[in-house]
Amino acid sequence: MGEFIRTPTNTSHLLYTNVAPSAHERCIIADLLEKKVQHLRNIEEMARTLNHELIQARTDLAEHKALLSGVRRLPVEIMSEIFLQCLPEVDTSSVIWSPEPSPDQAPLLLTQVCRNWRSIAIGTPRLWSTLSINASNGSASHAEISKLWLDRSKKVPLTLSLLVRSTDRFYGGRRAKSYEEFVPLAATKVLTMFVSHLWRVRALALLFALPVIRAVPELRSVRDNVCVQLERLHLVTSFENTAREISWTRSLVHSAPNLRHLYFDSSMVPLPIVRGQEWFLRLRTINLDAAYGIPPQDFFLLLRNSPELVRCVIVMNLDESLNHATHWDEMPKVMHSALQELSLSSEDIFLGNVLDLLTLPALVSLKLSTVGDEAWPHQQLIGFMSRSLCILKELKLDSERMTDDQLLIYLGLVNKGLRALYLPTWKSASEKVMRFITPVKMKTPRVTLLNSPGIPPFPLDNLPYLETLTFGIAPHQHIESLRDFVKDRCLVEQGKKPRLRSAHIHLLLPIIAGLATDLDLSLKGLLDQVRFDGENMTLKITSSHLQFSSFVSA
């Protein structure tokens, strides 16, 4: 590195002083400065050289260490399994299971790392077995992506989600004259491509508009048993209730003998779908959220022909005239020993008759929603629950005609095992309901509610296992009850677990001067006091009138 250049003794005495050097000393110092500057340049050059060598040495060391990396010794099969864990999470309960392909996500991202990873990724068909495409905008890249996925997935079962909406009624500056002009050409190519692979589709979500079936000839007829591997089908359509659309929907459903889960959301009447044959036998989930609903007799036909059915979400036909045309006394009663979840939306006039014919001993989740001016079928619901002897864990009752006293009787019957309770958020809970859902600190043994005959007494410490609760309240009427509820149900005392895991309180109140600010501050103070002690707890407070739109503590 070179020897350090020392200052001559004849000028060193000037260092660290304010003494001015003489003319002779200035000449000596000037020569010395030139030597020191050159010496510094030499050292900097040597430092740059050594730094470059250091970087090279570190890089070389890392490259050689990589030769001994355990990843290089992993078999291709294990690498494939690791790659599968990199795929985006799939929510099978949703209509759209996964986002569209992106170069920033697996599997495309895995093909950009190195040649070996690309080879393994392309050679792993399961990496390419899930595809979500929105072909509504007519992009030509969708056809290329679809072909890429179908080729690389080889023959493994597929999970497909296709969204195809029709374009504007005007085509090329003029009004469209055919259904083919409503649907983008790229979307037609994508749909035509997938038709030949229906035999290996395991889960399928189709979001269609009216012209699609008529615009794509290959979709107009689906052969029997062509969807032999199909287990989960989501249909979200805006079809008209015409013979062609009904025939196509029926043929698609009936082409899947192994169908387990059916979700149908449409403006058309699903009557031809419900009146099926062999596909009922293996059905475990059915969700018929059609605009017009299904007749009651088809609902019972569905239950009788689906012995493995576990979850049923039904919108029943809301035509009042249908109730008079239905021969309820001639319909056989149904006891379904496997059904665990029932969600039923109907007219008030239907519900009582439906409940009289049902017995569901395995039921754990009951959701009833009605509209109309008829009285709430109070006795029929009590009879259904007593006859079924089911232990409900989830209860949702939504009706304009149900009184709070009736609600309290139901809660008294099911309070021992109830885990989730959903009350209407548009309806203000009364003081009776607030007292029921708020634990009472004083120890009172047992009371009988409303002196109702045949209704057993229940303890004042109600709903002891409740974890989820949703309700609406007018805080200007029950502000103290609301504060007591949050303190007793949501706050955690030292060494105790929270009573609720999730609570949603919707505040219903007119705009009253001073109330919003007072309630705003008091609720903020309560939220700040929520303690978790390792337990997950969510408290959500919403309102359309207060200064805040939503408080969430999680």
Coordinates of C-alpha atoms in Angstrom, one line a residue:
M1 CA 0.0 0.0 0.0
G2 CA 3.0 2.3 0.3
E3 CA 4.8 4.1 3.2
F4 CA 3.1 7.0 5.0
I5 CA 4.7 10.3 3.9
R6 CA 5.8 12.1 7.1
T7 CA 6.0 15.8 7.6
P8 CA 9.7 17.1 7.6
T9 CA 11.0 18.0 11.1
N10 CA 11.8 21.5 9.9
T11 CA 8.1 22.3 9.3
S12 CA 6.5 19.9 11.8
H13 CA 6.7 22.5 14.6
L14 CA 4.2 24.7 12.7
L15 CA 1.4 22.1 13.0
Y16 CA -1.4 22.8 15.5
T17 CA -0.3 26.4 15.8
N18 CA -1.3 29.8 14.3
V19 CA 2.4 30.7 13.4
A20 CA 2.7 31.7 9.7
P21 CA 5.4 29.7 7.8
S22 CA 8.4 31.6 6.2
A23 CA 9.0 31.7 2.4
H24 CA 11.4 28.8 2.6
E25 CA 9.0 26.8 4.7
R26 CA 6.1 27.4 2.2
C27 CA 8.2 25.9 -0.6
I28 CA 8.8 22.8 1.5
I29 CA 5.1 22.5 2.4
A30 CA 4.1 23.0 -1.3
D31 CA 6.4 20.1 -2.4
L32 CA 5.0 18.0 0.5
L33 CA 1.4 18.6 -0.5
E34 CA 2.0 17.4 -4.1
K35 CA 3.5 14.2 -2.7
K36 CA 0.6 13.7 -0.3
V37 CA -2.0 14.3 -3.0
Q38 CA -0.4 11.7 -5.3
H39 CA -0.1 9.3 -2.4
L40 CA -3.9 9.7 -1.7
R41 CA -4.7 9.0 -5.4
N42 CA -2.7 5.8 -5.3
I43 CA -4.5 4.7 -2.2
E44 CA -7.9 5.4 -3.7
E45 CA -7.0 3.5 -6.8
M46 CA -5.9 0.6 -4.7
A47 CA -9.1 0.8 -2.7
R48 CA -11.2 0.7 -5.9
T49 CA -9.3 -2.3 -7.1
L50 CA -9.7 -4.1 -3.7
N51 CA -13.4 -3.3 -3.5
H52 CA -13.9 -4.7 -7.0
E53 CA -12.1 -7.9 -6.0
L54 CA -14.1 -8.0 -2.8
I55 CA -17.4 -7.9 -4.7
Q56 CA -16.2 -10.5 -7.1
A57 CA -15.0 -12.7 -4.2
R58 CA -18.4 -12.4 -2.5
T59 CA -20.3 -13.2 -5.7
D60 CA -18.0 -16.1 -6.5
L61 CA -18.5 -17.4 -2.9
A62 CA -22.3 -17.1 -3.1
E63 CA -22.4 -18.9 -6.5
H64 CA -20.3 -21.8 -5.2
K65 CA -22.3 -22.0 -2.1
A66 CA -25.4 -22.3 -4.3
L67 CA -23.9 -25.4 -5.8
L68 CA -24.4 -27.1 -2.4
S69 CA -27.9 -25.7 -1.9
G70 CA -30.5 -28.3 -0.8
V71 CA -32.9 -27.0 -3.4
R72 CA -30.7 -28.5 -6.1
R73 CA -31.0 -31.9 -4.6
L74 CA -34.8 -31.8 -4.3
P75 CA -36.6 -34.1 -6.6
V76 CA -38.8 -32.6 -9.3
E77 CA -41.9 -34.0 -7.6
I78 CA -41.2 -32.1 -4.4
M79 CA -40.4 -28.9 -6.3
S80 CA -43.8 -29.3 -8.1
E81 CA -45.5 -29.6 -4.7
I82 CA -43.7 -26.4 -3.5
F83 CA -44.8 -24.6 -6.6
L84 CA -48.4 -25.6 -6.0
Q85 CA -48.3 -24.0 -2.6
C86 CA -47.3 -20.7 -4.3
L87 CA -50.6 -20.4 -6.2
P88 CA -53.1 -17.7 -5.1
E89 CA -55.6 -18.9 -2.5
V90 CA -58.9 -20.1 -4.0
D91 CA -62.2 -19.3 -2.4
T92 CA -64.5 -22.1 -3.6
S93 CA -67.5 -20.5 -1.9
S94 CA -67.2 -17.5 -4.3
V95 CA -68.4 -17.2 -7.8
I96 CA -65.0 -16.0 -9.0
W97 CA -62.5 -18.3 -7.4
S98 CA -59.2 -16.7 -8.4
P99 CA -57.9 -13.5 -10.0
E100 CA -57.0 -13.4 -13.7
P101 CA -53.5 -14.6 -14.6
S102 CA -50.8 -12.2 -13.9
P103 CA -47.0 -12.3 -14.6
D104 CA -46.5 -11.1 -11.0
Q105 CA -48.1 -14.2 -9.5
A106 CA -47.7 -18.0 -9.8
P107 CA -47.7 -19.9 -12.0
L108 CA -46.4 -17.4 -14.6
L109 CA -44.0 -15.9 -12.1
L110 CA -42.3 -19.3 -11.5
T111 CA -41.5 -19.6 -15.2
Q112 CA -39.4 -16.4 -15.1
V113 CA -36.9 -17.4 -12.4
C114 CA -34.6 -19.8 -14.2
R115 CA -34.5 -22.4 -16.9
N116 CA -34.9 -25.3 -14.5
W117 CA -37.8 -23.7 -12.7
R118 CA -39.5 -22.9 -15.9
S119 CA -39.2 -26.5 -17.1
I120 CA -40.6 -27.8 -13.8
A121 CA -43.5 -25.3 -13.8
I122 CA -44.5 -26.1 -17.4
G123 CA -44.2 -29.8 -16.6
T124 CA -46.6 -29.6 -13.6
P125 CA -50.1 -29.7 -15.0
R126 CA -51.9 -29.0 -11.7
L127 CA -50.3 -25.5 -11.7
W128 CA -52.4 -24.7 -14.7
S129 CA -55.6 -26.3 -13.6
T130 CA -57.3 -23.2 -12.3
L131 CA -58.2 -20.3 -14.6
S132 CA -60.4 -17.2 -14.3
I133 CA -61.1 -15.2 -17.5
N134 CA -63.1 -12.1 -18.0
A135 CA -63.7 -12.2 -21.8
S136 CA -66.2 -9.4 -21.9
N137 CA -63.8 -6.7 -23.2
G138 CA -62.9 -8.7 -26.3
S139 CA -59.1 -8.8 -25.7
A140 CA -57.3 -11.2 -28.0
S141 CA -54.9 -12.1 -25.2
H142 CA -57.7 -14.0 -23.4
A143 CA -57.8 -16.6 -26.2
E144 CA -54.0 -17.0 -26.1
I145 CA -54.0 -17.3 -22.3
S146 CA -56.8 -19.9 -22.4
K147 CA -55.0 -22.0 -25.0
L148 CA -51.8 -21.8 -22.9
W149 CA -53.5 -23.0 -19.7
L150 CA -55.4 -25.7 -21.5
D151 CA -52.3 -27.1 -23.2
R152 CA -50.2 -27.0 -20.0
S153 CA -52.9 -28.5 -17.8
K154 CA -52.9 -31.6 -20.1
K155 CA -55.7 -33.9 -18.7
V156 CA -56.0 -32.9 -15.0
P157 CA -59.4 -31.8 -13.7
L158 CA -60.0 -28.1 -14.3
T159 CA -61.5 -25.3 -12.2
L160 CA -62.8 -22.6 -14.6
S161 CA -64.4 -19.2 -14.0
L162 CA -65.7 -17.4 -17.2
L163 CA -67.3 -14.0 -17.3
V164 CA -68.9 -13.1 -20.6
R165 CA -71.2 -10.1 -20.8
S166 CA -72.7 -8.9 -24.1
T167 CA -71.4 -5.7 -25.7
D168 CA -73.4 -2.6 -26.6
R169 CA -76.3 -3.0 -28.9
F170 CA -74.5 -0.9 -31.5
Y171 CA -71.9 -2.7 -33.6
G172 CA -69.4 -0.8 -35.7
G173 CA -71.4 2.4 -35.6
R174 CA -74.7 0.7 -36.4
R175 CA -77.3 -1.2 -34.5
A176 CA -76.4 -4.9 -34.1
K177 CA -78.5 -7.2 -36.3
S178 CA -77.6 -10.6 -34.8
Y179 CA -76.7 -12.1 -31.5
E180 CA -73.2 -12.8 -32.8
E181 CA -72.6 -9.1 -33.0
F182 CA -73.5 -8.7 -29.3
V183 CA -70.7 -11.0 -28.1
P184 CA -67.0 -10.1 -28.6
L185 CA -65.2 -12.4 -31.1
A186 CA -62.4 -13.1 -28.5
A187 CA -65.1 -14.3 -26.1
T188 CA -66.6 -16.6 -28.7
K189 CA -63.1 -18.1 -29.3
V190 CA -62.6 -18.6 -25.6
L191 CA -66.0 -20.3 -25.1
T192 CA -65.5 -22.5 -28.2
M193 CA -62.1 -23.6 -26.9
F194 CA -63.5 -24.6 -23.5
V195 CA -66.4 -26.6 -24.8
S196 CA -64.1 -29.5 -25.9
H197 CA -62.7 -29.6 -22.3
L198 CA -66.0 -29.9 -20.4
W199 CA -65.3 -33.6 -19.8
R200 CA -62.5 -32.7 -17.4
V201 CA -64.0 -29.7 -15.6
R202 CA -64.4 -30.3 -11.9
A203 CA -65.6 -26.8 -10.9
L204 CA -67.2 -24.3 -13.2
A205 CA -68.5 -20.8 -12.8
L206 CA -70.3 -19.2 -15.7
L207 CA -71.5 -15.6 -15.7
F208 CA -73.5 -15.2 -18.8
A209 CA -75.8 -12.7 -20.5
L210 CA -78.6 -13.5 -22.8
P211 CA -77.0 -13.4 -26.3
V212 CA -74.1 -15.7 -25.4
I213 CA -75.8 -19.1 -25.8
R214 CA -77.3 -18.0 -29.1
A215 CA -74.0 -16.5 -30.4
V216 CA -71.8 -19.5 -29.8
P217 CA -73.0 -22.6 -31.7
E218 CA -70.9 -25.0 -29.7
L219 CA -72.8 -24.0 -26.5
R220 CA -76.3 -24.6 -27.8
S221 CA -76.4 -28.2 -27.0
V222 CA -74.6 -30.1 -24.2
R223 CA -74.5 -33.8 -24.5
D224 CA -75.6 -36.2 -21.7
N225 CA -72.9 -37.0 -19.2
V226 CA -70.3 -34.8 -21.0
C227 CA -69.5 -33.1 -17.7
V228 CA -68.7 -36.4 -16.0
Q229 CA -66.2 -34.9 -13.5
L230 CA -68.2 -31.7 -12.6
E231 CA -68.8 -31.5 -8.9
R232 CA -69.4 -27.7 -8.4
L233 CA -71.4 -25.5 -10.7
H234 CA -72.1 -21.7 -10.3
L235 CA -74.5 -20.2 -12.8
V236 CA -75.1 -16.5 -12.8
T237 CA -77.2 -15.5 -15.7
S238 CA -79.5 -12.9 -17.0
F239 CA -81.3 -15.2 -19.4
E240 CA -84.9 -14.6 -20.5
N241 CA -87.3 -17.3 -19.5
T242 CA -87.4 -18.7 -23.1
A243 CA -87.4 -22.4 -24.2
R244 CA -83.9 -22.1 -25.6
E245 CA -82.3 -20.8 -22.4
I246 CA -84.3 -23.2 -20.2
S247 CA -83.3 -26.2 -22.4
W248 CA -79.6 -25.2 -22.3
T249 CA -79.5 -24.8 -18.6
R250 CA -81.3 -28.1 -18.0
S251 CA -79.0 -29.9 -20.4
L252 CA -75.9 -28.5 -18.6
V253 CA -77.1 -29.5 -15.1
H254 CA -78.2 -32.9 -16.2
S255 CA -75.0 -33.6 -18.0
A256 CA -73.2 -33.7 -14.6
P257 CA -74.1 -37.0 -12.9
N258 CA -71.6 -36.4 -10.1
L259 CA -72.8 -32.8 -9.3
R260 CA -72.4 -32.1 -5.6
H261 CA -72.8 -28.3 -5.3
L262 CA -75.1 -26.1 -7.4
Y263 CA -75.4 -22.3 -7.2
F264 CA -78.0 -20.7 -9.4
D265 CA -78.6 -17.0 -9.6
S266 CA -80.8 -15.9 -12.4
S267 CA -83.7 -13.8 -13.4
M268 CA -85.4 -16.9 -14.9
V269 CA -87.6 -19.5 -13.2
P270 CA -85.4 -22.5 -12.2
L271 CA -88.4 -24.9 -12.4
P272 CA -86.9 -27.1 -15.1
I273 CA -83.6 -27.4 -13.2
V274 CA -85.2 -28.5 -9.9
R275 CA -87.3 -31.2 -11.6
G276 CA -84.3 -33.3 -12.4
Q277 CA -83.5 -37.0 -12.1
E278 CA -80.3 -38.7 -11.1
W279 CA -78.2 -35.6 -10.3
F280 CA -80.3 -35.1 -7.2
L281 CA -78.9 -38.2 -5.5
R282 CA -75.3 -36.9 -4.8
L283 CA -76.2 -33.3 -4.2
R284 CA -74.8 -31.8 -1.0
T285 CA -75.3 -28.0 -1.6
I286 CA -78.0 -26.2 -3.5
N287 CA -78.4 -22.4 -3.7
L288 CA -81.3 -21.3 -5.9
D289 CA -81.4 -17.6 -5.7
A290 CA -83.7 -17.0 -8.7
A291 CA -85.7 -13.8 -9.0
Y292 CA -89.0 -15.7 -9.2
G293 CA -88.2 -18.5 -6.9
I294 CA -89.5 -22.1 -7.0
P295 CA -92.9 -23.4 -6.1
P296 CA -93.2 -25.1 -2.7
Q297 CA -93.8 -28.6 -4.2
D298 CA -90.5 -28.4 -6.0
F299 CA -88.8 -27.5 -2.7
F300 CA -90.1 -30.7 -1.1
L301 CA -89.4 -32.7 -4.2
L302 CA -85.8 -31.5 -3.9
L303 CA -85.5 -32.6 -0.3
R304 CA -87.1 -36.0 -0.9
N305 CA -84.7 -36.8 -3.8
S306 CA -81.5 -35.5 -2.3
P307 CA -80.7 -37.8 0.7
E308 CA -77.1 -36.4 1.0
L309 CA -78.2 -32.7 1.0
V310 CA -76.4 -30.7 3.7
R311 CA -76.9 -27.1 2.8
C312 CA -80.0 -25.6 1.1
V313 CA -80.6 -22.0 0.2
I314 CA -84.0 -21.5 -1.5
V315 CA -86.0 -18.5 -2.6
M316 CA -89.6 -19.7 -2.7
N317 CA -92.0 -18.4 -5.3
L318 CA -93.6 -15.1 -4.1
D319 CA -96.8 -15.4 -6.0
E320 CA -99.7 -15.3 -3.6
S321 CA -102.1 -17.0 -6.0
L322 CA -99.8 -20.0 -5.9
N323 CA -100.6 -20.6 -2.2
H324 CA -104.2 -21.1 -3.0
A325 CA -103.4 -23.4 -5.9
T326 CA -101.1 -25.6 -3.7
H327 CA -102.9 -28.6 -2.2
W328 CA -101.0 -28.6 1.1
D329 CA -103.1 -31.3 2.7
E330 CA -102.1 -33.7 -0.1
M331 CA -98.4 -33.0 0.1
P332 CA -96.4 -35.7 2.1
K333 CA -94.4 -34.7 5.1
V334 CA -90.6 -34.7 4.8
M335 CA -88.0 -35.7 7.4
H336 CA -84.5 -35.1 6.1
S337 CA -81.9 -36.6 8.4
A338 CA -78.8 -35.0 6.8
L339 CA -79.8 -31.3 6.2
Q340 CA -77.7 -29.1 8.5
E341 CA -78.3 -25.6 7.0
L342 CA -81.6 -24.2 5.7
S343 CA -82.0 -20.7 4.4
L344 CA -85.5 -20.0 3.2
S345 CA -87.0 -16.8 1.7
S346 CA -90.7 -16.8 1.1
E347 CA -94.0 -15.1 1.4
D348 CA -95.6 -15.1 4.9
I349 CA -98.5 -17.2 3.6
F350 CA -96.1 -20.0 2.6
L351 CA -93.9 -20.3 5.6
G352 CA -96.4 -21.8 8.1
N353 CA -97.5 -24.6 5.7
V354 CA -93.9 -25.3 4.8
L355 CA -92.8 -25.6 8.5
D356 CA -95.8 -27.9 9.2
L357 CA -94.4 -30.4 6.7
L358 CA -90.8 -30.4 7.7
T359 CA -88.8 -32.3 10.3
L360 CA -85.0 -31.6 10.3
P361 CA -83.2 -33.3 13.2
A362 CA -79.7 -32.5 12.0
L363 CA -80.4 -28.8 11.5
V364 CA -77.7 -26.5 13.0
S365 CA -78.3 -23.3 11.0
L366 CA -81.7 -21.8 10.3
K367 CA -82.3 -18.6 8.4
L368 CA -85.9 -17.5 7.6
S369 CA -86.8 -14.3 5.7
T370 CA -90.4 -13.4 4.8
V371 CA -92.3 -10.6 3.2
G372 CA -96.0 -9.8 3.2
D373 CA -98.8 -8.7 5.5
E374 CA -99.7 -12.1 7.0
A375 CA -99.1 -12.8 10.7
W376 CA -95.8 -14.5 11.5
P377 CA -96.3 -18.3 11.8
H378 CA -95.4 -18.4 15.4
Q379 CA -96.9 -21.7 16.5
Q380 CA -95.7 -23.5 13.3
L381 CA -92.1 -22.5 14.0
I382 CA -92.3 -23.6 17.6
G383 CA -93.9 -26.9 16.5
F384 CA -91.1 -27.4 13.9
M385 CA -88.3 -26.8 16.4
S386 CA -89.9 -29.0 19.0
R387 CA -90.6 -31.8 16.5
S388 CA -87.1 -31.7 15.0
L389 CA -85.3 -31.7 18.3
C390 CA -82.4 -30.0 16.6
I391 CA -79.7 -28.1 18.4
L392 CA -79.3 -24.8 16.5
K393 CA -76.0 -23.0 16.5
E394 CA -77.0 -20.3 14.0
L395 CA -80.3 -18.4 13.8
K396 CA -81.5 -15.6 11.6
L397 CA -85.1 -14.4 11.7
D398 CA -86.0 -11.5 9.4
S399 CA -89.7 -10.5 9.2
E400 CA -91.7 -7.3 9.5
R401 CA -94.6 -9.2 11.2
M402 CA -92.6 -11.1 13.9
T403 CA -93.0 -9.4 17.3
D404 CA -90.3 -9.1 19.9
D405 CA -92.2 -11.3 22.3
Q406 CA -92.2 -14.0 19.8
L407 CA -88.5 -13.6 19.1
L408 CA -87.8 -13.9 22.8
I409 CA -89.7 -17.2 23.0
Y410 CA -87.5 -18.6 20.1
L411 CA -84.4 -17.4 21.8
G412 CA -85.5 -19.0 25.1
L413 CA -85.8 -22.4 23.3
V414 CA -82.4 -22.3 21.5
N415 CA -80.2 -20.3 23.9
K416 CA -78.3 -23.3 25.2
G417 CA -76.3 -24.0 22.1
L418 CA -76.7 -20.9 20.0
R419 CA -73.4 -19.6 18.6
A420 CA -74.5 -17.0 16.0
L421 CA -77.6 -14.7 16.1
Y422 CA -78.6 -12.4 13.2
L423 CA -81.4 -10.0 13.9
P424 CA -82.7 -7.4 11.4
T425 CA -80.4 -4.4 11.3
W426 CA -83.2 -2.3 9.8
K427 CA -85.4 -2.9 12.8
S428 CA -84.7 -1.4 16.2
A429 CA -84.3 -4.0 19.0
S430 CA -86.6 -3.3 21.9
E431 CA -85.6 -3.0 25.6
K432 CA -86.8 -6.6 26.1
V433 CA -84.4 -7.9 23.5
M434 CA -81.6 -5.8 24.7
R435 CA -82.0 -7.2 28.3
F436 CA -82.1 -10.7 26.9
I437 CA -78.8 -10.4 24.8
T438 CA -77.0 -8.5 27.6
P439 CA -75.9 -10.8 30.5
V440 CA -77.3 -9.9 33.9
K441 CA -74.7 -9.6 36.7
M442 CA -77.2 -10.3 39.5
K443 CA -77.9 -14.0 40.1
T444 CA -81.6 -14.7 39.6
P445 CA -82.3 -18.5 39.3
R446 CA -84.9 -18.9 36.5
V447 CA -87.9 -17.0 35.2
T448 CA -90.8 -17.8 32.8
L449 CA -91.1 -15.5 29.9
L450 CA -94.4 -14.0 29.0
N451 CA -96.2 -16.8 31.0
S452 CA -96.4 -18.7 27.7
P453 CA -97.8 -22.2 28.2
G454 CA -95.5 -25.1 27.2
I455 CA -92.5 -22.8 27.1
P456 CA -89.8 -23.9 29.7
P457 CA -88.2 -21.3 31.9
F458 CA -84.6 -20.2 31.0
P459 CA -81.8 -18.6 33.0
L460 CA -81.3 -14.9 32.9
D461 CA -77.6 -15.4 31.8
N462 CA -78.8 -16.0 28.2
L463 CA -77.0 -17.2 25.2
P464 CA -73.8 -18.3 27.1
Y465 CA -72.0 -19.6 24.0
L466 CA -72.9 -16.8 21.6
E467 CA -69.9 -15.8 19.4
T468 CA -71.5 -13.7 16.6
L469 CA -74.3 -11.2 17.0
T470 CA -75.9 -8.7 14.5
F471 CA -78.7 -6.3 15.4
G472 CA -80.1 -2.8 14.9
I473 CA -80.9 -0.4 17.7
A474 CA -82.2 3.2 18.2
P475 CA -79.6 4.5 20.7
H476 CA -81.5 7.6 21.6
Q477 CA -84.1 5.3 23.1
H478 CA -81.8 2.7 24.7
I479 CA -78.4 4.5 25.0
E480 CA -77.7 3.0 28.4
S481 CA -78.7 -0.5 27.2
L482 CA -76.2 -0.1 24.3
R483 CA -73.4 0.9 26.6
D484 CA -74.2 -2.0 28.9
F485 CA -74.2 -4.4 26.0
V486 CA -70.8 -3.3 24.8
K487 CA -69.3 -3.5 28.3
D488 CA -70.8 -6.9 29.2
R489 CA -70.6 -8.6 25.8
C490 CA -67.5 -7.1 24.2
L491 CA -65.1 -5.9 26.9
V492 CA -62.7 -8.4 28.5
E493 CA -62.0 -8.5 32.2
Q494 CA -58.6 -9.5 33.5
G495 CA -58.0 -13.2 33.0
K496 CA -61.3 -13.8 31.1
K497 CA -62.0 -14.5 27.4
P498 CA -64.3 -12.2 25.4
R499 CA -67.9 -13.2 25.3
L500 CA -68.2 -12.4 21.6
R501 CA -65.8 -13.0 18.7
S502 CA -67.8 -10.8 16.3
A503 CA -70.5 -8.2 16.8
H504 CA -72.2 -5.8 14.3
I505 CA -74.3 -3.0 15.8
H506 CA -76.3 -0.8 13.3
L507 CA -77.5 2.4 14.8
L508 CA -80.9 3.7 13.8
L509 CA -81.7 7.2 14.9
P510 CA -82.8 10.6 13.6
I511 CA -80.4 13.5 13.6
I512 CA -80.7 15.0 17.1
A513 CA -78.5 17.9 18.1
G514 CA -75.8 17.0 20.6
L515 CA -76.6 13.2 20.5
A516 CA -74.2 12.4 17.7
T517 CA -71.2 14.0 19.4
D518 CA -72.0 12.4 22.8
L519 CA -72.5 8.9 21.3
D520 CA -69.5 9.3 19.1
L521 CA -67.2 10.0 22.0
S522 CA -68.7 7.3 24.3
L523 CA -68.5 4.6 21.7
K524 CA -64.9 5.6 20.8
G525 CA -64.1 5.3 24.5
L526 CA -65.6 1.8 24.6
L527 CA -63.7 0.6 21.6
D528 CA -60.5 1.8 23.1
Q529 CA -61.1 -0.4 26.1
V530 CA -61.6 -3.6 24.1
R531 CA -58.9 -6.2 25.2
F532 CA -58.2 -9.3 23.3
D533 CA -55.7 -11.4 25.5
G534 CA -54.8 -13.5 22.4
E535 CA -58.4 -13.9 21.3
N536 CA -59.6 -12.5 18.0
M537 CA -62.5 -10.1 18.5
T538 CA -64.3 -7.8 16.0
L539 CA -66.7 -5.0 17.0
K540 CA -68.3 -3.2 14.1
I541 CA -70.6 -0.2 14.6
T542 CA -72.3 1.4 11.6
S543 CA -74.8 4.2 11.2
S544 CA -76.2 6.3 8.4
H545 CA -76.7 9.3 10.7
L546 CA -73.7 9.7 13.1
Q547 CA -70.5 11.5 12.4
F548 CA -68.7 8.3 11.8
S549 CA -69.6 5.8 9.1
S550 CA -68.1 2.7 10.7
F551 CA -66.1 1.8 13.7
V552 CA -64.2 -1.5 13.5
S553 CA -62.0 -2.9 16.3
A554 CA -60.2 -6.0 15.4

